[in-house]
mmCIF file of C-alpha atoms in Angstrom:
data_model
loop_
_atom_site.group_PDB
_atom_site.id
_atom_site.type_symbol
_atom_site.label_atom_id
_atom_site.label_comp_id
_atom_site.label_asym_id
_atom_site.label_seq_id
_atom_site.Cartn_x
_atom_site.Cartn_y
_atom_site.Cartn_z
ATOM 1 C CA MET A 1467 8.558 22.213 66.470
ATOM 2 C CA THR A 1468 11.120 24.821 65.590
ATOM 3 C CA PRO A 1469 10.505 27.947 63.498
ATOM 4 C CA LEU A 1470 11.394 27.296 59.884
ATOM 5 C CA SER A 1471 13.420 29.638 57.768
ATOM 6 C CA GLY A 1472 11.481 30.766 54.748
ATOM 7 C CA THR A 1473 8.370 31.828 56.659
ATOM 8 C CA ARG A 1474 9.300 35.508 56.580
ATOM 9 C CA ASN A 1475 9.831 35.432 52.833
ATOM 10 C CA ALA A 1476 6.824 33.297 51.949
ATOM 11 C CA ARG A 1477 5.542 34.336 48.544
ATOM 12 C CA PRO A 1478 1.831 34.813 48.043
ATOM 13 C CA ALA A 1479 0.125 32.713 45.429
ATOM 14 C CA ALA A 1480 -1.276 34.278 42.288
ATOM 15 C CA GLY A 1481 -4.805 35.578 42.621
ATOM 16 C CA ARG A 1482 -4.537 36.704 46.258
ATOM 17 C CA ARG A 1483 -3.655 40.306 45.421
ATOM 18 C CA GLY A 1484 -0.272 39.927 47.086
ATOM 19 C CA ARG A 1485 -1.544 38.936 50.528
ATOM 20 C CA LEU A 1486 -0.260 35.895 52.394
ATOM 21 C CA TYR A 1487 -2.582 33.124 53.465
ATOM 22 C CA PHE A 1488 -3.707 33.448 57.059
ATOM 23 C CA TRP A 1489 -1.497 30.570 58.255
ATOM 24 C CA GLU A 1490 1.478 32.260 56.555
ATOM 25 C CA GLU A 1491 0.617 35.554 58.258
ATOM 26 C CA ALA A 1492 0.407 33.752 61.594
ATOM 27 C CA ALA A 1493 3.871 32.207 61.176
ATOM 28 C CA GLN A 1494 5.247 35.559 60.021
ATOM 29 C CA SER A 1495 3.720 37.322 63.023
ATOM 30 C CA TRP A 1496 5.376 34.871 65.408
ATOM 31 C CA GLN A 1497 8.736 35.152 63.613
ATOM 32 C CA THR A 1498 8.612 38.967 63.612
ATOM 33 C CA ALA A 1499 8.157 39.054 67.370
ATOM 34 C CA ARG A 1500 11.091 36.681 67.786
ATOM 35 C CA ASN A 1501 13.344 38.691 65.473
ATOM 36 C CA GLU A 1502 12.549 41.903 67.327
ATOM 37 C CA GLY A 1503 13.623 40.357 70.604
ATOM 38 C CA ARG A 1504 10.121 40.160 71.974
ATOM 39 C CA SER A 1505 8.573 37.043 73.456
ATOM 40 C CA PRO A 1506 7.551 34.956 70.419
ATOM 41 C CA GLY A 1507 3.827 35.077 69.922
ATOM 42 C CA PHE A 1508 1.008 36.125 67.645
ATOM 43 C CA SER A 1509 -0.308 39.604 66.981
ATOM 44 C CA GLY A 1510 -3.758 40.590 68.171
ATOM 45 C CA PHE A 1511 -5.128 40.214 64.640
ATOM 46 C CA VAL A 1512 -3.786 36.657 64.343
ATOM 47 C CA ALA A 1513 -5.008 35.729 67.831
ATOM 48 C CA ARG A 1514 -8.526 36.897 66.944
ATOM 49 C CA GLY A 1515 -8.369 34.934 63.693
ATOM 50 C CA LEU A 1516 -7.305 31.774 65.505
ATOM 51 C CA ARG A 1517 -10.259 32.099 67.876
ATOM 52 C CA ALA A 1518 -12.585 32.419 64.892
ATOM 53 C CA LEU A 1519 -11.045 29.321 63.316
ATOM 54 C CA ARG A 1520 -11.527 27.251 66.450
ATOM 55 C CA GLU A 1521 -15.177 28.285 66.508
ATOM 56 C CA GLY A 1522 -15.484 27.239 62.859
ATOM 57 C CA VAL A 1523 -14.208 23.683 63.308
ATOM 58 C CA GLY A 1524 -16.879 21.279 62.123
ATOM 59 C CA GLN A 1525 -18.971 24.000 60.484
ATOM 60 C CA GLU A 1526 -19.905 24.115 56.819
ATOM 61 C CA PRO A 1527 -17.828 26.146 54.316
ATOM 62 C CA GLY A 1528 -18.952 29.760 54.386
ATOM 63 C CA ALA A 1529 -19.313 29.831 58.146
ATOM 64 C CA LEU A 1530 -16.124 31.871 58.469
ATOM 65 C CA ALA A 1531 -17.168 34.537 55.975
ATOM 66 C CA GLY A 1532 -16.442 37.978 57.382
ATOM 67 C CA ARG A 1533 -14.967 36.593 60.601
ATOM 68 C CA ALA A 1534 -11.601 38.139 61.441
ATOM 69 C CA GLY A 1535 -10.631 38.362 57.763
ATOM 70 C CA VAL A 1536 -9.136 34.866 57.615
ATOM 71 C CA HIS A 1537 -10.131 33.996 54.050
ATOM 72 C CA ARG A 1538 -7.928 35.020 51.144
ATOM 73 C CA VAL A 1539 -9.976 33.379 48.407
ATOM 74 C CA ALA A 1540 -12.686 35.893 47.596
ATOM 75 C CA LEU A 1541 -16.350 35.037 47.270
ATOM 76 C CA PRO A 1542 -17.882 36.041 43.911
ATOM 77 C CA ASP A 1543 -20.271 38.956 43.871
ATOM 78 C CA ASP A 1544 -22.945 37.098 41.927
ATOM 79 C CA GLY A 1545 -26.062 38.109 43.721
ATOM 80 C CA GLY A 1546 -26.043 35.169 46.126
ATOM 81 C CA SER A 1547 -26.346 32.133 43.937
ATOM 82 C CA GLY A 1548 -25.456 29.949 46.907
ATOM 83 C CA SER A 1549 -22.574 28.257 45.075
ATOM 84 C CA LEU A 1550 -19.171 28.536 46.734
ATOM 85 C CA PRO A 1551 -15.983 28.375 44.621
ATOM 86 C CA ASP A 1552 -14.026 25.121 45.004
ATOM 87 C CA ALA A 1553 -10.931 27.046 46.106
ATOM 88 C CA TYR A 1554 -12.954 28.821 48.801
ATOM 89 C CA ILE A 1555 -14.240 25.493 50.148
ATOM 90 C CA ALA A 1556 -10.708 24.056 50.149
ATOM 91 C CA GLU A 1557 -9.405 27.121 51.980
ATOM 92 C CA HIS A 1558 -12.178 26.780 54.564
ATOM 93 C CA TYR A 1559 -11.048 23.250 55.385
ATOM 94 C CA ALA A 1560 -7.376 24.255 55.431
ATOM 95 C CA LEU A 1561 -8.159 27.166 57.765
ATOM 96 C CA THR A 1562 -10.160 25.119 60.261
ATOM 97 C CA LEU A 1563 -7.519 22.391 60.258
ATOM 98 C CA PHE A 1564 -4.834 25.006 60.863
ATOM 99 C CA GLY A 1565 -6.832 26.519 63.732
ATOM 100 C CA LEU A 1566 -7.191 23.100 65.346
ATOM 101 C CA HIS A 1567 -3.501 22.335 64.805
ATOM 102 C CA GLN A 1568 -2.225 25.691 66.123
ATOM 103 C CA HIS A 1569 -4.400 25.638 69.257
ATOM 104 C CA ALA A 1570 -2.183 25.609 72.362
ATOM 105 C CA ALA A 1571 0.960 24.953 70.270
ATOM 106 C CA SER A 1572 3.952 27.003 71.421
ATOM 107 C CA ASP A 1573 5.501 27.355 67.950
ATOM 108 C CA PRO A 1574 3.986 27.977 64.503
ATOM 109 C CA VAL A 1575 2.566 24.748 63.107
ATOM 110 C CA HIS A 1576 2.699 26.004 59.520
ATOM 111 C CA GLN A 1577 6.021 24.491 58.452
ATOM 112 C CA PRO A 1578 6.906 25.202 54.803
ATOM 113 C CA GLY A 1579 8.150 22.116 52.977
ATOM 114 C CA THR A 1580 6.443 19.544 55.213
ATOM 115 C CA GLY A 1581 3.865 17.688 53.143
ATOM 116 C CA LEU A 1582 1.242 15.410 54.651
ATOM 117 C CA GLY A 1583 3.238 12.248 53.878
ATOM 118 C CA THR A 1584 6.346 13.690 55.544
ATOM 119 C CA ALA A 1585 4.298 14.764 58.566
ATOM 120 C CA CYS A 1586 2.910 11.225 58.956
ATOM 121 C CA LEU A 1587 6.420 9.787 58.678
ATOM 122 C CA ARG A 1588 7.552 12.129 61.472
ATOM 123 C CA LEU A 1589 4.479 11.208 63.487
ATOM 124 C CA TRP A 1590 5.532 7.568 63.398
ATOM 125 C CA GLN A 1591 9.165 8.426 64.147
ATOM 126 C CA SER A 1592 8.085 10.464 67.157
ATOM 127 C CA ASN A 1593 6.678 7.239 68.669
ATOM 128 C CA ALA A 1594 3.314 8.949 69.072
ATOM 129 C CA LEU A 1595 1.891 6.169 66.883
ATOM 130 C CA THR A 1596 3.094 2.787 65.748
ATOM 131 C CA GLN A 1597 4.101 2.440 62.119
ATOM 132 C CA THR A 1598 0.925 0.480 61.388
ATOM 133 C CA ALA A 1599 -1.284 3.106 63.019
ATOM 134 C CA ALA A 1600 0.409 5.978 61.167
ATOM 135 C CA GLU A 1601 0.000 4.175 57.853
ATOM 136 C CA ARG A 1602 -3.636 3.425 58.633
ATOM 137 C CA ARG A 1603 -4.353 7.112 59.304
ATOM 138 C CA LEU A 1604 -2.629 8.249 56.112
ATOM 139 C CA THR A 1605 -4.338 5.545 54.063
ATOM 140 C CA ALA A 1606 -7.755 6.510 55.454
ATOM 141 C CA ALA A 1607 -7.190 10.085 54.296
ATOM 142 C CA ALA A 1608 -5.860 8.963 50.918
ATOM 143 C CA THR A 1609 -8.909 6.807 50.212
ATOM 144 C CA ALA A 1610 -11.477 9.499 51.055
ATOM 145 C CA GLN A 1611 -14.185 9.674 48.399
ATOM 146 C CA ASP A 1612 -14.761 13.428 48.550
ATOM 147 C CA LEU A 1613 -13.370 16.598 50.081
ATOM 148 C CA HIS A 1614 -15.705 16.537 53.083
ATOM 149 C CA GLU A 1615 -14.667 12.981 54.005
ATOM 150 C CA LEU A 1616 -11.009 13.893 53.504
ATOM 151 C CA ALA A 1617 -11.376 16.853 55.882
ATOM 152 C CA GLN A 1618 -12.866 14.559 58.546
ATOM 153 C CA HIS A 1619 -9.873 12.206 58.347
ATOM 154 C CA LEU A 1620 -7.447 15.131 58.344
ATOM 155 C CA ARG A 1621 -9.074 16.537 61.464
ATOM 156 C CA GLN A 1622 -8.153 13.375 63.337
ATOM 157 C CA LEU A 1623 -4.651 13.394 61.881
ATOM 158 C CA VAL A 1624 -4.083 17.042 62.764
ATOM 159 C CA SER A 1625 -4.992 16.387 66.385
ATOM 160 C CA LEU A 1626 -2.320 13.676 66.494
ATOM 161 C CA LEU A 1627 0.231 15.932 64.795
ATOM 162 C CA ARG A 1628 -0.459 18.686 67.333
ATOM 163 C CA ALA A 1629 0.022 16.294 70.264
ATOM 164 C CA ALA A 1630 3.307 15.038 68.799
ATOM 165 C CA GLY A 1631 4.614 18.532 67.967
ATOM 166 C CA VAL A 1632 4.760 17.845 64.218
ATOM 167 C CA GLY A 1633 4.100 20.714 61.805
ATOM 168 C CA LEU A 1634 2.572 20.814 58.341
ATOM 169 C CA ASP A 1635 2.839 23.005 55.249
ATOM 170 C CA TYR A 1636 -0.679 24.448 55.072
ATOM 171 C CA THR A 1637 -0.112 26.211 51.781
ATOM 172 C CA ARG A 1638 0.742 22.860 50.232
ATOM 173 C CA LEU A 1639 -2.189 21.198 52.008
ATOM 174 C CA PHE A 1640 -4.543 23.879 50.668
ATOM 175 C CA ARG A 1641 -3.336 23.179 47.144
ATOM 176 C CA ASP A 1642 -3.788 19.447 47.715
ATOM 177 C CA LEU A 1643 -7.359 20.078 48.829
ATOM 178 C CA THR A 1644 -8.113 22.170 45.736
ATOM 179 C CA ARG A 1645 -6.971 19.245 43.557
ATOM 180 C CA TRP A 1646 -8.752 16.489 45.443
ATOM 181 C CA GLU A 1647 -11.883 16.307 43.327
ATOM 182 C CA GLY A 1648 -10.156 17.015 40.017
ATOM 183 C CA PRO A 1649 -7.784 15.331 37.570
ATOM 184 C CA ASP A 1650 -4.723 16.096 39.719
ATOM 185 C CA ARG A 1651 -5.762 13.855 42.619
ATOM 186 C CA ASN A 1652 -3.328 11.161 41.450
ATOM 187 C CA ARG A 1653 -0.440 13.600 41.760
ATOM 188 C CA VAL A 1654 -1.531 14.471 45.305
ATOM 189 C CA LEU A 1655 -1.760 10.798 46.249
ATOM 190 C CA ARG A 1656 1.614 10.029 44.713
ATOM 191 C CA ALA A 1657 3.224 12.931 46.587
ATOM 192 C CA TRP A 1658 1.842 11.742 49.939
ATOM 193 C CA GLY A 1659 2.998 8.191 49.343
ATOM 194 C CA LEU A 1660 6.446 9.156 48.097
ATOM 195 C CA GLN A 1661 6.955 11.545 51.005
ATOM 196 C CA TYR A 1662 5.974 8.886 53.519
ATOM 197 C CA THR A 1663 8.343 6.308 52.018
ATOM 198 C CA ASP A 1664 11.265 8.702 51.504
ATOM 199 C CA PRO A 1665 14.412 6.861 52.698
ATOM 200 C CA ALA A 1666 16.002 10.257 53.395
ATOM 201 C CA GLY A 1667 13.432 10.741 56.148
ATOM 202 C CA LEU A 1668 14.714 7.742 58.097
ATOM 203 C CA SER A 1669 17.027 8.126 61.038
ATOM 204 C CA PRO A 1670 20.150 5.906 61.233
ATOM 205 C CA VAL A 1671 18.654 3.914 64.114
ATOM 206 C CA ASP A 1672 15.773 2.643 62.022
ATOM 207 C CA GLY A 1673 17.946 -0.186 60.719
ATOM 208 C CA GLU A 1674 15.904 -3.198 59.713
ATOM 209 C CA GLU A 1675 12.666 -1.226 59.801
ATOM 210 C CA ALA A 1676 13.862 0.766 56.777
ATOM 211 C CA ARG A 1677 12.778 -2.073 54.504
ATOM 212 C CA ALA A 1678 9.135 -1.495 55.368
ATOM 213 C CA ILE A 1679 9.025 2.139 54.274
ATOM 214 C CA GLY A 1680 11.101 2.476 51.202
ATOM 215 C CA ALA A 1681 14.632 1.169 51.553
ATOM 216 C CA ALA A 1682 16.166 0.442 48.134
ATOM 217 C CA VAL A 1683 15.505 -3.311 48.242
ATOM 218 C CA PRO A 1684 12.957 -4.658 45.728
ATOM 219 C CA TYR A 1685 10.120 -6.487 47.437
ATOM 220 C CA TRP A 1686 10.397 -9.592 45.253
ATOM 221 C CA THR A 1687 13.985 -10.209 46.422
ATOM 222 C CA THR A 1688 12.923 -10.412 50.076
ATOM 223 C CA PHE A 1689 9.544 -12.123 49.712
ATOM 224 C CA ASP A 1690 9.032 -14.980 52.175
ATOM 225 C CA SER A 1691 5.858 -17.013 51.744
ATOM 226 C CA SER A 1692 6.152 -18.355 55.304
ATOM 227 C CA ARG A 1693 5.420 -14.967 56.845
ATOM 228 C CA THR A 1694 1.881 -14.505 58.162
ATOM 229 C CA ALA A 1695 1.385 -11.276 56.235
ATOM 230 C CA ALA A 1696 2.634 -12.629 52.902
ATOM 231 C CA GLY A 1697 -0.820 -13.325 51.467
ATOM 232 C CA ALA A 1698 -2.159 -9.914 52.462
ATOM 233 C CA GLU A 1699 0.889 -8.199 50.960
ATOM 234 C CA LEU A 1700 0.423 -9.933 47.621
ATOM 235 C CA ALA A 1701 -3.256 -8.989 47.635
ATOM 236 C CA ALA A 1702 -2.315 -5.361 48.288
ATOM 237 C CA LEU A 1703 0.075 -5.412 45.340
ATOM 238 C CA ARG A 1704 -2.476 -7.024 43.030
ATOM 239 C CA SER A 1705 -4.892 -4.192 43.852
ATOM 240 C CA GLY A 1706 -2.615 -1.866 41.901
ATOM 241 C CA THR A 1707 -3.108 -3.687 38.596
ATOM 242 C CA GLY A 1708 -4.127 -1.227 35.896
ATOM 243 C CA ARG A 1709 -3.785 1.800 38.173
ATOM 244 C CA GLU A 1710 -1.326 4.664 37.926
ATOM 245 C CA ALA A 1711 1.945 4.185 39.777
ATOM 246 C CA GLY A 1712 2.145 5.732 43.241
ATOM 247 C CA THR A 1713 -1.607 6.263 43.612
ATOM 248 C CA VAL A 1714 -2.459 3.034 45.451
ATOM 249 C CA PRO A 1715 -2.031 3.539 49.221
ATOM 250 C CA ALA A 1716 -1.940 -0.212 49.853
ATOM 251 C CA MET A 1717 1.239 -0.393 47.746
ATOM 252 C CA TRP A 1718 3.140 2.538 49.230
ATOM 253 C CA ALA A 1719 5.056 0.487 51.783
ATOM 254 C CA PHE A 1720 6.434 -1.816 49.069
ATOM 255 C CA HIS A 1721 8.017 0.731 46.747
ATOM 256 C CA SER A 1722 11.801 0.960 46.784
ATOM 257 C CA THR A 1723 12.285 3.613 44.086
ATOM 258 C CA ARG A 1724 14.998 6.137 44.831
ATOM 259 C CA MET A 1725 13.999 9.699 43.998
ATOM 260 C CA ALA A 1726 15.137 13.218 44.858
ATOM 261 C CA SER A 1727 13.047 14.680 47.688
ATOM 262 C CA GLU A 1728 11.873 17.596 45.548
ATOM 263 C CA TRP A 1729 10.471 15.121 43.006
ATOM 264 C CA ARG A 1730 8.725 13.241 45.795
ATOM 265 C CA ASP A 1731 7.157 16.453 47.055
ATOM 266 C CA LYS A 1732 5.768 17.137 43.580
ATOM 267 C CA GLY A 1733 4.402 13.619 43.175
ATOM 268 C CA SER A 1734 6.500 13.097 40.050
ATOM 269 C CA LEU A 1735 5.650 10.090 37.895
ATOM 270 C CA THR A 1736 9.097 8.813 36.933
ATOM 271 C CA ARG A 1737 10.033 5.972 34.621
ATOM 272 C CA ASP A 1738 11.534 3.993 37.492
ATOM 273 C CA LEU A 1739 8.438 4.326 39.664
ATOM 274 C CA THR A 1740 6.224 3.257 36.767
ATOM 275 C CA ALA A 1741 8.479 0.263 36.042
ATOM 276 C CA GLU A 1742 8.576 -0.843 39.679
ATOM 277 C CA HIS A 1743 4.806 -0.502 40.040
ATOM 278 C CA ALA A 1744 4.230 -2.743 37.026
ATOM 279 C CA ALA A 1745 6.815 -5.280 38.214
ATOM 280 C CA LEU A 1746 5.252 -5.417 41.693
ATOM 281 C CA THR A 1747 1.751 -6.060 40.366
ATOM 282 C CA LEU A 1748 3.012 -8.729 37.959
ATOM 283 C CA PHE A 1749 5.085 -10.432 40.656
ATOM 284 C CA ALA A 1750 2.087 -10.516 43.013
ATOM 285 C CA ARG A 1751 0.007 -12.281 40.371
ATOM 286 C CA HIS A 1752 2.881 -14.642 39.545
ATOM 287 C CA GLN A 1753 3.643 -15.552 43.164
ATOM 288 C CA GLN A 1754 -0.006 -16.199 44.059
ATOM 289 C CA THR A 1755 -0.599 -19.780 45.339
ATOM 290 C CA HIS A 1756 3.143 -20.622 45.223
ATOM 291 C CA VAL A 1757 5.321 -21.347 48.230
ATOM 292 C CA HIS A 1758 8.654 -21.311 46.406
ATOM 293 C CA PRO A 1759 9.797 -17.946 44.983
ATOM 294 C CA MET A 1760 8.663 -16.978 41.491
ATOM 295 C CA HIS A 1761 11.456 -14.399 41.309
ATOM 296 C CA VAL A 1762 14.264 -16.460 39.750
ATOM 297 C CA ARG A 1763 17.481 -14.665 38.900
ATOM 298 C CA GLY A 1764 18.575 -15.026 35.285
ATOM 299 C CA ASN A 1765 15.158 -16.046 33.959
ATOM 300 C CA SER A 1766 14.411 -13.398 31.346
ATOM 301 C CA PRO A 1767 10.926 -13.286 29.782
ATOM 302 C CA GLY A 1768 12.485 -15.158 26.861
ATOM 303 C CA THR A 1769 13.846 -17.912 29.105
ATOM 304 C CA ALA A 1770 10.574 -18.191 31.017
ATOM 305 C CA ALA A 1771 8.464 -18.305 27.854
ATOM 306 C CA GLY A 1772 10.831 -20.860 26.309
ATOM 307 C CA ARG A 1773 10.587 -23.154 29.330
ATOM 308 C CA LEU A 1774 6.822 -22.773 29.314
ATOM 309 C CA ALA A 1775 6.671 -23.674 25.606
ATOM 310 C CA LYS A 1776 8.890 -26.706 26.215
ATOM 311 C CA LYS A 1777 6.554 -27.902 28.991
ATOM 312 C CA GLU A 1778 3.541 -27.401 26.772
ATOM 313 C CA THR A 1779 5.202 -29.412 23.983
ATOM 314 C CA GLY A 1780 5.483 -32.336 26.350
ATOM 315 C CA ASN A 1781 1.925 -31.976 27.609
ATOM 316 C CA ALA A 1782 0.139 -31.457 24.308
ATOM 317 C CA GLY A 1783 0.623 -34.190 21.765
ATOM 318 C CA GLU A 1784 0.445 -31.954 18.709
ATOM 319 C CA GLY A 1785 2.296 -29.034 20.227
ATOM 320 C CA LYS A 1786 -0.591 -26.600 19.731
ATOM 321 C CA SER A 1787 -0.156 -25.091 23.191
ATOM 322 C CA ALA A 1788 3.550 -24.548 22.581
ATOM 323 C CA ALA A 1789 2.741 -22.748 19.350
ATOM 324 C CA ALA A 1790 0.291 -20.528 21.212
ATOM 325 C CA VAL A 1791 2.986 -19.628 23.753
ATOM 326 C CA GLU A 1792 5.375 -18.779 20.933
ATOM 327 C CA ARG A 1793 2.784 -16.489 19.355
ATOM 328 C CA ARG A 1794 2.206 -14.737 22.687
ATOM 329 C CA PHE A 1795 5.923 -14.278 23.134
ATOM 330 C CA GLY A 1796 6.298 -12.937 19.601
ATOM 331 C CA ALA A 1797 3.594 -10.343 20.279
ATOM 332 C CA LEU A 1798 5.382 -9.395 23.495
ATOM 333 C CA LEU A 1799 8.639 -8.808 21.631
ATOM 334 C CA THR A 1800 6.984 -6.408 19.200
ATOM 335 C CA SER A 1801 5.517 -4.194 21.946
ATOM 336 C CA ALA A 1802 5.743 -0.588 20.811
ATOM 337 C CA ASP A 1803 5.866 0.918 24.299
ATOM 338 C CA THR A 1804 5.897 0.041 27.987
ATOM 339 C CA ASP A 1805 2.112 -0.016 28.299
ATOM 340 C CA GLU A 1806 1.819 -2.599 25.524
ATOM 341 C CA LEU A 1807 4.640 -4.649 27.020
ATOM 342 C CA VAL A 1808 2.858 -4.729 30.384
ATOM 343 C CA MET A 1809 -0.380 -5.750 28.664
ATOM 344 C CA HIS A 1810 1.313 -8.758 27.022
ATOM 345 C CA LEU A 1811 3.050 -9.675 30.283
ATOM 346 C CA ARG A 1812 -0.295 -9.724 32.070
ATOM 347 C CA SER A 1813 -1.489 -12.429 29.688
ATOM 348 C CA LEU A 1814 1.762 -14.400 29.998
ATOM 349 C CA ILE A 1815 2.156 -14.295 33.801
ATOM 350 C CA PRO A 1816 -0.915 -16.474 34.618
ATOM 351 C CA LEU A 1817 0.495 -19.166 32.317
ATOM 352 C CA LEU A 1818 3.873 -18.998 34.048
ATOM 353 C CA ASN A 1819 2.095 -19.137 37.405
ATOM 354 C CA LYS A 1820 0.162 -22.254 36.411
ATOM 355 C CA ALA A 1821 3.291 -23.980 35.093
ATOM 356 C CA GLY A 1822 5.446 -22.933 38.055
ATOM 357 C CA VAL A 1823 8.009 -21.196 35.828
ATOM 358 C CA GLY A 1824 9.852 -18.302 37.471
ATOM 359 C CA LEU A 1825 10.937 -14.907 36.148
ATOM 360 C CA ASP A 1826 13.700 -12.446 37.022
ATOM 361 C CA TYR A 1827 11.763 -9.396 38.197
ATOM 362 C CA THR A 1828 14.836 -7.247 38.708
ATOM 363 C CA LEU A 1829 15.702 -7.784 35.047
ATOM 364 C CA LEU A 1830 12.082 -7.176 34.056
ATOM 365 C CA ARG A 1831 12.000 -3.903 35.994
ATOM 366 C CA ALA A 1832 15.105 -2.744 34.129
ATOM 367 C CA ALA A 1833 13.487 -3.619 30.808
ATOM 368 C CA LEU A 1834 10.267 -1.814 31.693
ATOM 369 C CA HIS A 1835 12.290 1.240 32.645
ATOM 370 C CA ALA A 1836 14.195 1.328 29.356
ATOM 371 C CA TRP A 1837 11.669 -0.045 26.859
ATOM 372 C CA ASP A 1838 10.554 3.222 25.238
ATOM 373 C CA ASP A 1839 13.071 5.583 26.827
ATOM 374 C CA PRO A 1840 14.033 8.130 24.137
ATOM 375 C CA ARG A 1841 17.422 8.548 25.807
ATOM 376 C CA ARG A 1842 18.223 4.880 25.173
ATOM 377 C CA PRO A 1843 17.112 4.215 21.583
ATOM 378 C CA ASP A 1844 19.102 0.976 21.292
ATOM 379 C CA ALA A 1845 17.859 -0.606 24.537
ATOM 380 C CA VAL A 1846 14.705 -2.172 23.084
ATOM 381 C CA ALA A 1847 16.562 -3.852 20.214
ATOM 382 C CA ALA A 1848 19.075 -5.298 22.673
ATOM 383 C CA PHE A 1849 16.323 -6.710 24.908
ATOM 384 C CA ARG A 1850 14.435 -8.164 21.953
ATOM 385 C CA GLN A 1851 17.500 -9.902 20.560
ATOM 386 C CA GLN A 1852 18.569 -11.298 23.934
ATOM 387 C CA TRP A 1853 15.093 -12.487 24.870
ATOM 388 C CA ASP A 1854 14.593 -14.113 21.469
ATOM 389 C CA ARG A 1855 17.875 -16.030 21.893
ATOM 390 C CA ASP A 1856 16.857 -16.962 25.442
ATOM 391 C CA PHE A 1857 13.517 -18.298 24.200
ATOM 392 C CA HIS A 1858 14.973 -20.634 21.602
ATOM 393 C CA ARG A 1859 17.784 -21.754 23.905
ATOM 394 C CA ALA A 1860 15.322 -22.618 26.708
ATOM 395 C CA MET A 1861 12.922 -24.349 24.356
ATOM 396 C CA THR A 1862 15.554 -26.598 22.813
ATOM 397 C CA SER A 1863 17.788 -27.272 25.800
#
């Protein structure tokens, strides 16, 4: 690890009375010694704090109270109710993880800007772990049910990061921990996944392996049913049905969305990510049980529904099934927003799957992206008109 610029000017968070977090003070102490021409190292205060943190590893929150002044989140003076603030508990875990990480490391391990997903990507790139093992470790942390379980998984990860010389932004990790058991957990999960699959984090030598962690190639265009893992991959994608985009660890490796790194770090929920997530889950349901590809270029939802209706006309003597398909398609066309469009597609896709009728998922992703985009007010009308023409052309051809 190399010292990062920005440590000296780290800004304290609101509510800490202007004081840096302990891990920030440690990095600043090391940097100050280096800037003054002394042998880089920690001050006596920081060294004592690190010893206290190592002694606190595995202990319950509150065990570090009064020890070497490492906490910055204050305990309430409430007469000893026994209830610790959530932020204090999160800081306890961040502190003990930092102490474990910094132990015997020659450089500061607090590296501003390095989120957990980025750190796991670097862990894999360092060859300390295989790609599969790195993903398994990150997924285990991401699927933790509570903060205590998350801290246990992070303890194992931090030991691996220390051995590989990979740093971590502990201020960001602390904030992630404070959000873990609240409504912002999805943003934390999305940030970890987007960081881990950031194409900008790949070195030029990664070549073909880039596909597996976020190269800009949609999964449905490269799907090969003959591969051993194909069934498991489709199952992973189906597990994301009805869930918020970017929050399903099993799907992270299959996203190809391009996004600025600062948006990834924030766990931003963009229109493109939402559209790709929906398209992936729909494709996985569509492809299920089929050997030949269900992604068929040029087959708009209108074309696919029209071909389905034509098949149903031939199978049902009175054409009742064809009429039902036409009603479904009509409801799809009138979708007011992307969520409603996805809902109607979920009812149509099983019918297409059963009939073996394919769909252009690249086109569908584009439609999902633009459907209720206020910046493109004419896009929906254009899709509706084209799909309606496609439906009648396919049904009568």
